[in-house]
Coordinates of C-alpha atoms (C1' of nucleotides) in Angstrom, one line a residue:
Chain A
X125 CA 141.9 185.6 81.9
X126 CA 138.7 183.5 80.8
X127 CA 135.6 183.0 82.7
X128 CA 136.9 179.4 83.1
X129 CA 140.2 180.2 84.8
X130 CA 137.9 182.9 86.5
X131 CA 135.6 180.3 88.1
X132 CA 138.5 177.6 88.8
X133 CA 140.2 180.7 90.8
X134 CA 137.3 181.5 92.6
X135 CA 136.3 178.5 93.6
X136 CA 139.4 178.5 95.8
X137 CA 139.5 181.9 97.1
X138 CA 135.9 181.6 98.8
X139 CA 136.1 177.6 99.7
X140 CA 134.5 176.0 97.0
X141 CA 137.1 173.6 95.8
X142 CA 140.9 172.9 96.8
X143 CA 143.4 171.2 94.7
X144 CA 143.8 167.5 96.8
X145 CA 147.1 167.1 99.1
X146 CA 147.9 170.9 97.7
X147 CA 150.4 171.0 100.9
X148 CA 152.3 167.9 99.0
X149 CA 152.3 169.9 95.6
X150 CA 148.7 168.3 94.9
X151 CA 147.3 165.2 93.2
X152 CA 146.3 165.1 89.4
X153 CA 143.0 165.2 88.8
X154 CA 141.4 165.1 92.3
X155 CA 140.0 168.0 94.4
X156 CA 138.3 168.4 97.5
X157 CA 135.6 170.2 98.5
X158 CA 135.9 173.2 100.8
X159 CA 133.8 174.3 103.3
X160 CA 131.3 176.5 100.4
X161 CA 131.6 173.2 98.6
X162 CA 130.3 170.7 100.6
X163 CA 127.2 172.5 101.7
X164 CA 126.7 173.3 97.7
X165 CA 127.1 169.6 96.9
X166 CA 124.9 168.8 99.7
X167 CA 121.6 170.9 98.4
X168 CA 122.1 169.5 95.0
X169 CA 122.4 165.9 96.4
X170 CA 119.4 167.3 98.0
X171 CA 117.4 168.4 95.0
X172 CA 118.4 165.4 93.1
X173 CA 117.0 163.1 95.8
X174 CA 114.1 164.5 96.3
X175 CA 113.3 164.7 92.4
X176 CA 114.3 161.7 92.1
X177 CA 113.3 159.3 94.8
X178 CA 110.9 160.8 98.0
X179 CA 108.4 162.6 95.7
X180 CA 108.3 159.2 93.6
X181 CA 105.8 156.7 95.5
X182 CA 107.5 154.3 92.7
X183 CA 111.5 155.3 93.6
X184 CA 113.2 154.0 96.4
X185 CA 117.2 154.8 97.6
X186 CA 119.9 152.6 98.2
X187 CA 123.5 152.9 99.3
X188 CA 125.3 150.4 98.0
X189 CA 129.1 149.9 99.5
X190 CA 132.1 150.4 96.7
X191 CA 133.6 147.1 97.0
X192 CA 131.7 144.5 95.5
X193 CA 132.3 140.9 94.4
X194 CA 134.9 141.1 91.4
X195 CA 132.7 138.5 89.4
X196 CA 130.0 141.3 89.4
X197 CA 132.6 143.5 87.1
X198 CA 132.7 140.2 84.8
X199 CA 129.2 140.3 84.7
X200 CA 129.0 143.9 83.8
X201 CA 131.7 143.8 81.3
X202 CA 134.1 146.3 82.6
X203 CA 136.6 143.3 83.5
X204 CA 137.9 140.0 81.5
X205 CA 134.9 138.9 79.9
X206 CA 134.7 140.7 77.0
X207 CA 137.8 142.9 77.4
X208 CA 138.7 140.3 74.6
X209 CA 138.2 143.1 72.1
X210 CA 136.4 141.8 69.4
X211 CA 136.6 142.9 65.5
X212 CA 134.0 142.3 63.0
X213 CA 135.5 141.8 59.0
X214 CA 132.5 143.0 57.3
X215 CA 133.1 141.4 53.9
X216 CA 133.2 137.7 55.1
X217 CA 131.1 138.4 58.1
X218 CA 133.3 137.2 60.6
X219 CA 134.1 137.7 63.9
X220 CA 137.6 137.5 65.0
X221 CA 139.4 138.7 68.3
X222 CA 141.8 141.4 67.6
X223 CA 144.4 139.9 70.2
X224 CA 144.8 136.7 68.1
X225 CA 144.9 138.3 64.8
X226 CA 147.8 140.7 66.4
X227 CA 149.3 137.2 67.5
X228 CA 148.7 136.2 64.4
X229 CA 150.5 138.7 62.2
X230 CA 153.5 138.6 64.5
X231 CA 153.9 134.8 64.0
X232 CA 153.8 135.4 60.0
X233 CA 157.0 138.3 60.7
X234 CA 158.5 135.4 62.5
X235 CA 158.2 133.0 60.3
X236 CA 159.9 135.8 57.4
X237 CA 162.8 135.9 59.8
X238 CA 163.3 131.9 60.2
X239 CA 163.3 132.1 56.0
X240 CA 165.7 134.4 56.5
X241 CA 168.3 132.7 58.6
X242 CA 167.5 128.9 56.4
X243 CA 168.6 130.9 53.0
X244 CA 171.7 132.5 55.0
X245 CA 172.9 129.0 56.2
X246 CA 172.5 127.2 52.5
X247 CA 174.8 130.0 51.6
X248 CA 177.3 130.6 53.9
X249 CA 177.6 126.6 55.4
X250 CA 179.8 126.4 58.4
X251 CA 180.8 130.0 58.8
X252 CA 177.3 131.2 59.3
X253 CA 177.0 132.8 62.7
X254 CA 173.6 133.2 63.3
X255 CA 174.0 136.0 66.0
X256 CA 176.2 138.1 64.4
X257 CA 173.6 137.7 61.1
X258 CA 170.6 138.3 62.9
X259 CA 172.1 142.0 64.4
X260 CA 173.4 142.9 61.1
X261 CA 170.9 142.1 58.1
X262 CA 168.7 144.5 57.3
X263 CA 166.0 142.6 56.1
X264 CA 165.7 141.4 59.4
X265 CA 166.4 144.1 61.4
X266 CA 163.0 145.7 59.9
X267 CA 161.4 142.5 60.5
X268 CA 162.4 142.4 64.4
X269 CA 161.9 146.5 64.3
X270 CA 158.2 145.8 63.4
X271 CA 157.5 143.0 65.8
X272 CA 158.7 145.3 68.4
X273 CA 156.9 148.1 67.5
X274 CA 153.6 146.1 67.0
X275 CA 154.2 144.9 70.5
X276 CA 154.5 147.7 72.4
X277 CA 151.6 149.2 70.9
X278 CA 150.1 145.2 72.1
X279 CA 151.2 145.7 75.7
X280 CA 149.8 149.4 76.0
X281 CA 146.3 148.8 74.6
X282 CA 145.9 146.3 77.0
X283 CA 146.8 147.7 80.0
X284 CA 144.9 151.1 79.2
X285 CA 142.3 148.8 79.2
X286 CA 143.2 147.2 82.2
X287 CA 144.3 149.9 84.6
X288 CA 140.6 151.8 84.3
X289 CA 139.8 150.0 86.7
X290 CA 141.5 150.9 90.2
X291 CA 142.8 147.6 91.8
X292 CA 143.2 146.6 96.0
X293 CA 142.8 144.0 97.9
X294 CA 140.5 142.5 100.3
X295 CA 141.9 141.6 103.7
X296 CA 145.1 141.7 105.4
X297 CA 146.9 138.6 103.4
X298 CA 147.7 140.0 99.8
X299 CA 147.0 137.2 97.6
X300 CA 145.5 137.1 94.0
X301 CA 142.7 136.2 95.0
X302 CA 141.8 138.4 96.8
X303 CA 142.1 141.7 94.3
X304 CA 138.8 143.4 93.9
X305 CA 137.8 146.7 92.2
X306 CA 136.6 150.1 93.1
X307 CA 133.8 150.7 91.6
X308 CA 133.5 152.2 88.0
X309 CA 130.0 153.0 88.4
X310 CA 127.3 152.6 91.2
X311 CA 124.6 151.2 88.8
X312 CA 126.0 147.6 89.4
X313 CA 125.3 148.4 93.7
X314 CA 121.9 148.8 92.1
X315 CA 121.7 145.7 89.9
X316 CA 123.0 143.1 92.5
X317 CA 120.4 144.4 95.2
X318 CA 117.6 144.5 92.6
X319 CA 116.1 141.4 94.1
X320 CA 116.6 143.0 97.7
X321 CA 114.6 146.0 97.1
X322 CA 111.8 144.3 95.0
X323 CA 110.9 141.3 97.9
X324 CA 111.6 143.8 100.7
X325 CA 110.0 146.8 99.3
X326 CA 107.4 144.7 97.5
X327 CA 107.9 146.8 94.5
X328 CA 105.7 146.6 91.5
X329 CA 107.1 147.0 87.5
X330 CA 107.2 149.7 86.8
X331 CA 109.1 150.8 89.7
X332 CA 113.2 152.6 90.3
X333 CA 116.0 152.6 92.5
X334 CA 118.2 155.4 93.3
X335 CA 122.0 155.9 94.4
X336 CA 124.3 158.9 94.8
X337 CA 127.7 157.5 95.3
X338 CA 131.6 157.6 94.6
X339 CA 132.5 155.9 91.5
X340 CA 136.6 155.4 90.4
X341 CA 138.1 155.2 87.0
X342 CA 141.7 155.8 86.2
X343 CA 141.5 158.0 82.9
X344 CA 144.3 158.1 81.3
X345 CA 143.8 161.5 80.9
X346 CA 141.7 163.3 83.3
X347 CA 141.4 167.4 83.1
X348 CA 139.3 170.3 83.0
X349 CA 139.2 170.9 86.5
X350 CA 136.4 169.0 88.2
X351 CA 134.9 167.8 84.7
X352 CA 136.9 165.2 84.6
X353 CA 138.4 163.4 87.7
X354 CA 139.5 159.6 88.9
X355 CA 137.5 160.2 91.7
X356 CA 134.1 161.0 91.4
X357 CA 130.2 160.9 92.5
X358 CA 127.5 159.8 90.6
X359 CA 123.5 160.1 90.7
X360 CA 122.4 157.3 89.4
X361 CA 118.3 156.1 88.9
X362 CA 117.8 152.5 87.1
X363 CA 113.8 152.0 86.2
X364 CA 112.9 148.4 85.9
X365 CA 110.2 148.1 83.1
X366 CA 108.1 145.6 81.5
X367 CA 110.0 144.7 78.0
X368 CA 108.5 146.4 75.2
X369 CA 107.7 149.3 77.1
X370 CA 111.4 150.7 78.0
X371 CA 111.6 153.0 74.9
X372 CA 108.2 154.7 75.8
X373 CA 109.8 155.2 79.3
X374 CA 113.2 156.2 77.7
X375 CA 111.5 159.2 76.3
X376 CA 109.2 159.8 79.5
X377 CA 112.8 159.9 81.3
X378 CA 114.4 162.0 78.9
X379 CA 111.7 164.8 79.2
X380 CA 111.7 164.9 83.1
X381 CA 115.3 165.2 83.5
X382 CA 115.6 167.8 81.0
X383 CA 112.8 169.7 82.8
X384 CA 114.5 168.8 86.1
X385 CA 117.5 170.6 84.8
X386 CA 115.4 173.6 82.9
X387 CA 113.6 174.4 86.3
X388 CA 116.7 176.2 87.8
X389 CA 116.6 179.1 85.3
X390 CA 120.3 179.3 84.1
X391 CA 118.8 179.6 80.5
X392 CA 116.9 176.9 78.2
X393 CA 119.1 177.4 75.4
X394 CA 122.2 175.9 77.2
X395 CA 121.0 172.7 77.4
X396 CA 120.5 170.2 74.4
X397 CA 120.0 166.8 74.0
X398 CA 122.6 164.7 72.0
X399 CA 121.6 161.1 70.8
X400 CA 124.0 157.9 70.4
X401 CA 123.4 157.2 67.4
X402 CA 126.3 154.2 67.9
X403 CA 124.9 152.5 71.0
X404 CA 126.6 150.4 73.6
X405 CA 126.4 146.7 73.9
X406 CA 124.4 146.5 76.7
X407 CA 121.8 149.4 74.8
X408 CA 119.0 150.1 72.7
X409 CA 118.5 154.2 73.0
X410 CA 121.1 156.6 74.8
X411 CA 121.1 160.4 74.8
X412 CA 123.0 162.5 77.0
X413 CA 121.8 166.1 78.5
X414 CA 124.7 168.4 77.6
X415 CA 125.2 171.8 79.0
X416 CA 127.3 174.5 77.3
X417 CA 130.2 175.0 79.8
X418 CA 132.7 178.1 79.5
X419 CA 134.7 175.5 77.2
X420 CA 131.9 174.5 75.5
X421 CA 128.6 172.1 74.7
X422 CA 129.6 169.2 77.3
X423 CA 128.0 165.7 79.1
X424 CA 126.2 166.0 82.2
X425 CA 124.0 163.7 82.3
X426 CA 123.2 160.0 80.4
X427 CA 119.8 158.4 80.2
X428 CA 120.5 155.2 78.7
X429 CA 117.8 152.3 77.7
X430 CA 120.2 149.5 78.9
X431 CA 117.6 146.4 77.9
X432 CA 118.0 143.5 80.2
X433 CA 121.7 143.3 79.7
X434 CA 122.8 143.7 83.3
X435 CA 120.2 141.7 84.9
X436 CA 120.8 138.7 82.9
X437 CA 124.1 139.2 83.0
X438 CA 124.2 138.5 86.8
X439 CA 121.6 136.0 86.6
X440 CA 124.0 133.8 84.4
X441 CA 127.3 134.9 86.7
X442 CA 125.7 134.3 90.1
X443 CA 123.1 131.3 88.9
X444 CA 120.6 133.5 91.0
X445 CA 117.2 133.8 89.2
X446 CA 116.5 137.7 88.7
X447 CA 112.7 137.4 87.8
X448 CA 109.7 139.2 87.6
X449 CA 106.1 137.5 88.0
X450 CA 103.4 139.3 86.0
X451 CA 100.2 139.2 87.6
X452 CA 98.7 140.3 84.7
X453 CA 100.4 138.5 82.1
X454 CA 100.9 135.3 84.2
X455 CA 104.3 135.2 83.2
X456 CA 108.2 135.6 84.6
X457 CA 110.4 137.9 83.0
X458 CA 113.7 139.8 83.4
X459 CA 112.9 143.9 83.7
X460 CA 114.1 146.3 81.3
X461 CA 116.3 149.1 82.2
X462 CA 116.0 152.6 81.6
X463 CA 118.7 154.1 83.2
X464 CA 119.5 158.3 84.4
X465 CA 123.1 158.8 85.2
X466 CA 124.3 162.4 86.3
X467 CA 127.2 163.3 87.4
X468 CA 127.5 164.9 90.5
X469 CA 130.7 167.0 90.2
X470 CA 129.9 168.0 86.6
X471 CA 126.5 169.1 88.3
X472 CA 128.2 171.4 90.6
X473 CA 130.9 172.8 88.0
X474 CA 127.4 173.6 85.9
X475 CA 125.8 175.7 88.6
X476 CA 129.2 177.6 89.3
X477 CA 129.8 178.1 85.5
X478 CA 125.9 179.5 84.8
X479 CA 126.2 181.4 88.9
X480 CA 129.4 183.1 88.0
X481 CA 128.9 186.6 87.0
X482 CA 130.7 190.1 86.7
X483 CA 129.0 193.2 87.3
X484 CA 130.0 197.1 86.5
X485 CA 127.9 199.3 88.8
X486 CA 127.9 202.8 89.1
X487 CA 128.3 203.9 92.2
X488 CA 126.7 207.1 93.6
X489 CA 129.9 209.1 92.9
X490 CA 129.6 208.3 89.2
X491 CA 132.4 205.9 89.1
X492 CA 132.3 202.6 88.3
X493 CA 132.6 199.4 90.8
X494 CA 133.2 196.0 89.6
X495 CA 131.2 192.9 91.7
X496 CA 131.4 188.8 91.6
X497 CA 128.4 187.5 92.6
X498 CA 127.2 183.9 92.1
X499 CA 123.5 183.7 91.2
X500 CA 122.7 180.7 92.4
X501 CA 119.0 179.6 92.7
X502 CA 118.4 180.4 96.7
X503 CA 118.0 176.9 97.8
X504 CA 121.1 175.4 96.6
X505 CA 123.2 178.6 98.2
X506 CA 126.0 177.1 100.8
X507 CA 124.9 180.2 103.3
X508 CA 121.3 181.4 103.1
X509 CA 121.5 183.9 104.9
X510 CA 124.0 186.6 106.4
X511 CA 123.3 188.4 109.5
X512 CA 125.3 191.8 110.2
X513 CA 125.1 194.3 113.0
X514 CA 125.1 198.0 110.9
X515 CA 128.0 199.1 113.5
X516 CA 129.9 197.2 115.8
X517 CA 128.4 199.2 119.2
X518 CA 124.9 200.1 120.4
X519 CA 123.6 196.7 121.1
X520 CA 123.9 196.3 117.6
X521 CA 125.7 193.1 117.7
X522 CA 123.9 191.4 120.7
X523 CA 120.3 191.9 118.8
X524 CA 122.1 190.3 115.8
X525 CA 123.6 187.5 117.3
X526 CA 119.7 186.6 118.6
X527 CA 118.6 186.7 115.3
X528 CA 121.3 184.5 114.2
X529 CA 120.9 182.2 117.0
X530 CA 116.8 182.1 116.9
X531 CA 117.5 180.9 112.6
X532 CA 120.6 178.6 112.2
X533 CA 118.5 175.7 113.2
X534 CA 116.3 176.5 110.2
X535 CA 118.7 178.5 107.8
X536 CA 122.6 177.9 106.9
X537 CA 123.4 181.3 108.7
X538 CA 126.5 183.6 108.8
X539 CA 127.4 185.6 111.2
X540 CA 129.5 189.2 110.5
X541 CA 130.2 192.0 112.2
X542 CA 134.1 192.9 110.6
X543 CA 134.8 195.7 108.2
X544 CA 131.9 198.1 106.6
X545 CA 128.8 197.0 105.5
X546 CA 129.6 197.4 101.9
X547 CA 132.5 194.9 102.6
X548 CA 130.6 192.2 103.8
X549 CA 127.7 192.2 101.2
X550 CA 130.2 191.8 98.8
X551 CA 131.8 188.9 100.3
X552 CA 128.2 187.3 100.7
X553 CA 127.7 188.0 97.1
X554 CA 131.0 186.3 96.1
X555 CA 129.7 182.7 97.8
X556 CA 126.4 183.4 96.2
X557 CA 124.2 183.8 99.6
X558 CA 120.8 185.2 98.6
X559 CA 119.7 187.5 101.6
X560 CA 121.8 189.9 103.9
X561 CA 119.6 190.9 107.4
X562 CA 121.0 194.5 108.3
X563 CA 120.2 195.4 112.1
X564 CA 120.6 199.4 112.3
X565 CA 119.5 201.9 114.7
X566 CA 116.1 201.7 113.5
X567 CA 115.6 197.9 114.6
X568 CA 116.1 198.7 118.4
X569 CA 113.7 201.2 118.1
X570 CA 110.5 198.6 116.1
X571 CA 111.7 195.5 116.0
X572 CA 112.3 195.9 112.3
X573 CA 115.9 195.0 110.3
X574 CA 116.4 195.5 106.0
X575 CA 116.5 192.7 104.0
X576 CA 119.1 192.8 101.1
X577 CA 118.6 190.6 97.8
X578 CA 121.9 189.5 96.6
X579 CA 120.8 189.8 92.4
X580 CA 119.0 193.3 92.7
X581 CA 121.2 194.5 95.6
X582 CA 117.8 196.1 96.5
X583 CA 116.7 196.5 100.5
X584 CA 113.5 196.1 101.8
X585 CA 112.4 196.9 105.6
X586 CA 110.8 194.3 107.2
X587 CA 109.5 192.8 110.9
X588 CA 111.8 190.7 112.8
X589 CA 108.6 188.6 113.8
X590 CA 108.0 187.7 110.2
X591 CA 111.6 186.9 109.0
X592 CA 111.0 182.8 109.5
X593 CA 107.9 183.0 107.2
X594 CA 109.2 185.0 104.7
X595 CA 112.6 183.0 104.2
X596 CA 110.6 180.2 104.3
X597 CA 108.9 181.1 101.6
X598 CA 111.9 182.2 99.6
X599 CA 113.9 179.5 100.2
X600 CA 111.5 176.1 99.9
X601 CA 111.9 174.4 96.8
X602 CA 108.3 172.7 97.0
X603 CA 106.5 174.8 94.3
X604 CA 110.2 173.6 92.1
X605 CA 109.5 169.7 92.9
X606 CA 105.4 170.2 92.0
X607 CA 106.2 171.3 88.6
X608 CA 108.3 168.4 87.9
Chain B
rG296 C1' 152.5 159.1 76.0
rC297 C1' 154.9 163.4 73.1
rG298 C1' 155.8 168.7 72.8
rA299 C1' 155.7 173.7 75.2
rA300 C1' 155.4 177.0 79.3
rA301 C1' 155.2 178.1 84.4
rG302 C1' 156.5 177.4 89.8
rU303 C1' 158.7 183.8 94.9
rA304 C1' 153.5 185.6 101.1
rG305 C1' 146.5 183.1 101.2
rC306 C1' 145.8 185.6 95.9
rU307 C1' 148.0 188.6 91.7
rC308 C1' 152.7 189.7 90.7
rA309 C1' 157.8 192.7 91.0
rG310 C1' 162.7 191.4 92.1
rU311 C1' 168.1 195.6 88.2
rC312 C1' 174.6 193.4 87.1
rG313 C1' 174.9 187.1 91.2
rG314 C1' 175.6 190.7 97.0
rU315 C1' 170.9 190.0 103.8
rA316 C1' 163.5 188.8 100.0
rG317 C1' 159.3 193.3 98.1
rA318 C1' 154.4 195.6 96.7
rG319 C1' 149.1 195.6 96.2
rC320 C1' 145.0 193.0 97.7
rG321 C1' 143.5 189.6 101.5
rU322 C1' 144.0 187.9 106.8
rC323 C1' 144.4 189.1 112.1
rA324 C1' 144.3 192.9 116.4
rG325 C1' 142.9 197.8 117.7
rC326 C1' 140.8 202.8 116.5
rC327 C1' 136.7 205.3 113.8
rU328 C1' 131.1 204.8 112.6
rU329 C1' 129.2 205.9 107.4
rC330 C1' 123.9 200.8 104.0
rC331 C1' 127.2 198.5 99.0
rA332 C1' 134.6 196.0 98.7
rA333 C1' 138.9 202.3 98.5
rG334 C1' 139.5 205.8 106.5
rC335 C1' 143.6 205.4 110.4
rU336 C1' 147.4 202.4 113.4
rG337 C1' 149.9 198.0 114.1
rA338 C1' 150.9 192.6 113.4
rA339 C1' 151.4 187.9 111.5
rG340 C1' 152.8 185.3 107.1
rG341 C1' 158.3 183.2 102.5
rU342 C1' 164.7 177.4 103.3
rC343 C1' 162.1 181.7 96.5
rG344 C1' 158.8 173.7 94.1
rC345 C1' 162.9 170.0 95.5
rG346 C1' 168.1 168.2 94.9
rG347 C1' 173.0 168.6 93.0
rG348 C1' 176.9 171.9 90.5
rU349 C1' 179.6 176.6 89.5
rU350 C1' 180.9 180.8 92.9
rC351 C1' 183.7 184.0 98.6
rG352 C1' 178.3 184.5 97.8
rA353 C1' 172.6 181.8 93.9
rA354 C1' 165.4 183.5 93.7
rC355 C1' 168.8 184.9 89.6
rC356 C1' 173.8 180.9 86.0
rU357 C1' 173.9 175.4 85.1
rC358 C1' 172.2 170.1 85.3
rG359 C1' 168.6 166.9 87.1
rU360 C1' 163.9 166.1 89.2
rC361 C1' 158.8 166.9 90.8
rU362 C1' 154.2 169.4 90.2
rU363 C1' 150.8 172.3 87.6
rU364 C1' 148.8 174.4 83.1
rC365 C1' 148.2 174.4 77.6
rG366 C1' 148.5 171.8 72.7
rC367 C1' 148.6 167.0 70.2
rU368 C1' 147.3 161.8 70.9
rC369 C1' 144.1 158.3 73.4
rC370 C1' 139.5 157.3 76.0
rA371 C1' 134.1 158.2 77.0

RNA sequence: GCGAAAGUAGCUCAGUCGGUAGAGCGUCAGCCUUCCAAGCUGAAGGUCGCGGGUUCGAACCUCGUCUUUCGCUCCA
């Protein structure tokens, strides 16, 4: 089996990620997170927020809802406006819109047949019957076999287009009117309340807001386990900069996530940078952070310099004026964008496919044991620690459960007194907690229990009294955020 | 969308010729006490993906259907 199946596997055994309505023989391309899952999510929502916002003086958070105005997907582009598909002939320089050229070209088949049926008349007078001719001549047959061909492939472009989007409606009466979209993306959230943020806040250029949210797109084919779902969560920063400068922040941007990603240790050489070199519309420099998955170099993260495409774009669609007054120059302006976009999901798949690791060990016999053990970094481990009475009798498990009870309010804590000791390190390794507490007949004696480490398996002896401090220590991702 | 394969216990799988559904691991309860998953006893857990057909009788043969996975295509 390969890692990847490995990893997908796992993920269900220990409560990482389920298959959604598995009970109902599941749901393409969306999962749910487990009990594991969630708390994993959580600490790299965590880490990501505090990067990305509360160390920033400059950063601020929103949290935008998922239903918006539908004009605001006209604005951005993902709807109507210019899902007329344009097309560019390169020798005369023209634009032309694909749909009416397709339109076009039909007509001209058309027109072939209509030729077709004039000539047959001339020639056969009042015996012509037009049906019977128009099922039987070949010439037209491959005529009408080609419009319907070409039309098909019409219809289907189209609606691909059409159905990325995720449709309902808005109140109880189901009218036209009131369709609106789940969001695609949680940048526009960001762009709408732009104005919000900079009166309220009194935010200065240059100056960012942050969103981690659930965006929605209908992929027409969606797979490679969370990589790729219909539902999804993104963690999203938009930088509003002077104009000129957005390329100099572009490349500020690019080395801080990078480093961001580089500070967790799963190995510099899986990360690269890939450039756009065909940029959107709305950009002027992309690049995207990938990470080399079990199936490969993949996507995790964008950093796009969008210009002042989406703020203009919702000045002209709302008639709102989205400006900036420079002090300094004396002049209004629409901000630039620089924009960081990770997904969350493909975040989480990243630390399970870098965490996941087999071991041989030898055991003390001489034979060989095999163990699963995720290596994640400490602070983004669902269960910090595990707390386990050596034997189930003695006042073993009493002095335990005080230990446990005096640290869950700091630490995610476990709790597990069932099978042997060996047994239950091994489980913790599996969900990737970093430190096992062993209280033995030694610690009613001085107050003293081992410590475990889950990558070196090695055990240390240490006072109960200084557990907090130590952990602490371990576990506080300060010294990570100063080096950023 | 097209093609292929697979669906039996929580997981991995067996199931002979069509004759009352099995194992290992895991889970739970109890015993034992030993710092790296392997001790002992017991228990729970399955309309064999779903529906039709053939048959006295279907997990097994047959048809349909659903879901999942893989490849191609499309999209980013």
């Amino acid at each position: 089996m390969d890692k990847f199946k490995k990893i997908i596997s796992h993920s269900k055994e220990y409560g990482f990620i389920f298959p959604s309505s598995e009970i109902y023989d599941g749901l393409s391309a969306v999962y749910d997170y487990g009990q594991n899952g969630v708390e994993l999510k959580n600490n790299i929502k965590y880490y990501w927020w505090k990067a990305m916002t509360q160390i920033n003086e400059n950063i601020v958070g929103i949290d935008s809802a998922i239903f918006m105005h539908p004009t605001i997907w006209k604005a951005s582009g993902h709807v109507g406006a210019f899902n007329d598909p344009l097309i560019d002939n390169k020798d005369s320089k023209k634009r032309y819109r694909a749909d009416v050229l397709i339109e076009e070209y039909l007509e001209k088949i058309g027109k072939k047949i209509d030729k077709e049926i004039n000539k047959a008349k001339k020639r056969y007078g009042d015996n012509f019957d037009k049906a019977e001719f128009l099922k039987t001549n070949k010439r037209i047959l491959g005529h009408q076999r080609k419009i319907d061909e070409l039309n098909e492939r019409f219809v289907k472009a189209f609606e691909i287009g059409d159905l990325k989007e995720f449709e309902t409606k808005l109140g109880s009466v189901s009218e036209d009117a009131n369709k609106i979209y789940l969001r695609p993306e949680t940048a526009q959230g960001i762009f709408v309340n732009y104005l919000n943020v900079q009166k309220t806040g009194r935010m200065k250029l240059p100056f960012g807001i942050s969103q981690i949210g659930k965006a929605f797109r209908n992929e027409i084919v969606a797979r490679q386990f969370i990589f790729r779902m219909r539902e999804f969560e993104q963690m999203e920063m938009q930088f509003f900069v002077k104009p000129g400068t957005e390329i100099e922040w572009f490349k500020k941007w690019k080395e801080k996530r990078m480093k961001w990603h580089k500070i967790l240790s799963f190995g510099e050489e899986k990360y690269r940078f890939h450039d756009h070199e065909k940029l959107a519309h709305y950009a002027n420099a992309a690049t995207d952070i990938e990470f080399e998955f079990p199936f490969g170099f993949r996507e995790v993260e964008g950093i796009h310099s969008r210009t002042d495409f989406d703020l203009s774009s919702h000045q002209k669609f709302s008639g709102k004026k989205i400006s900036y007054f420079d002090n300094e120059l004396q002049k209004s302006y629409i901000p630039y964008v620089v924009e960081t976009s990770i997904g969350l999901d493909r975040m989480f798949l990243l630390v399970l496919s870098a965490a996941y690791t087999e071991e041989e060990i030898k055991k003390e016999n001489g034979k060989l044991d095999k163990r699963v053990v995720l290596k994640i970094p400490f602070f983004l481990s669902p269960i910090k620690l595990a707390i386990f009475p050596l034997i189930k009798k003695d006042g073993m498990p009493e002095k335990a459960k005080k230990i446990f009870n005096d640290l869950k309010f700091d630490f995610n804590c476990q709790y597990d007194e069932k099978d042997s000791i060996g047994k239950r390190y091994r489980r913790q390794d599996a969900i990737g907690t970093p430190f096992c507490i062993t209280i033995d007949h030694e610690t009613l004696k001085s107050e003293t229990v081992t410590i475990r480490y889950r990558d070196s398996m090695k055990q240390e002896r240490i006072e109960i009294k200084n557990l907090f401090d130590i952990l602490y220590k371990k576990l506080s991702i300060n010294s990570l955020l100063k080096n950023l």
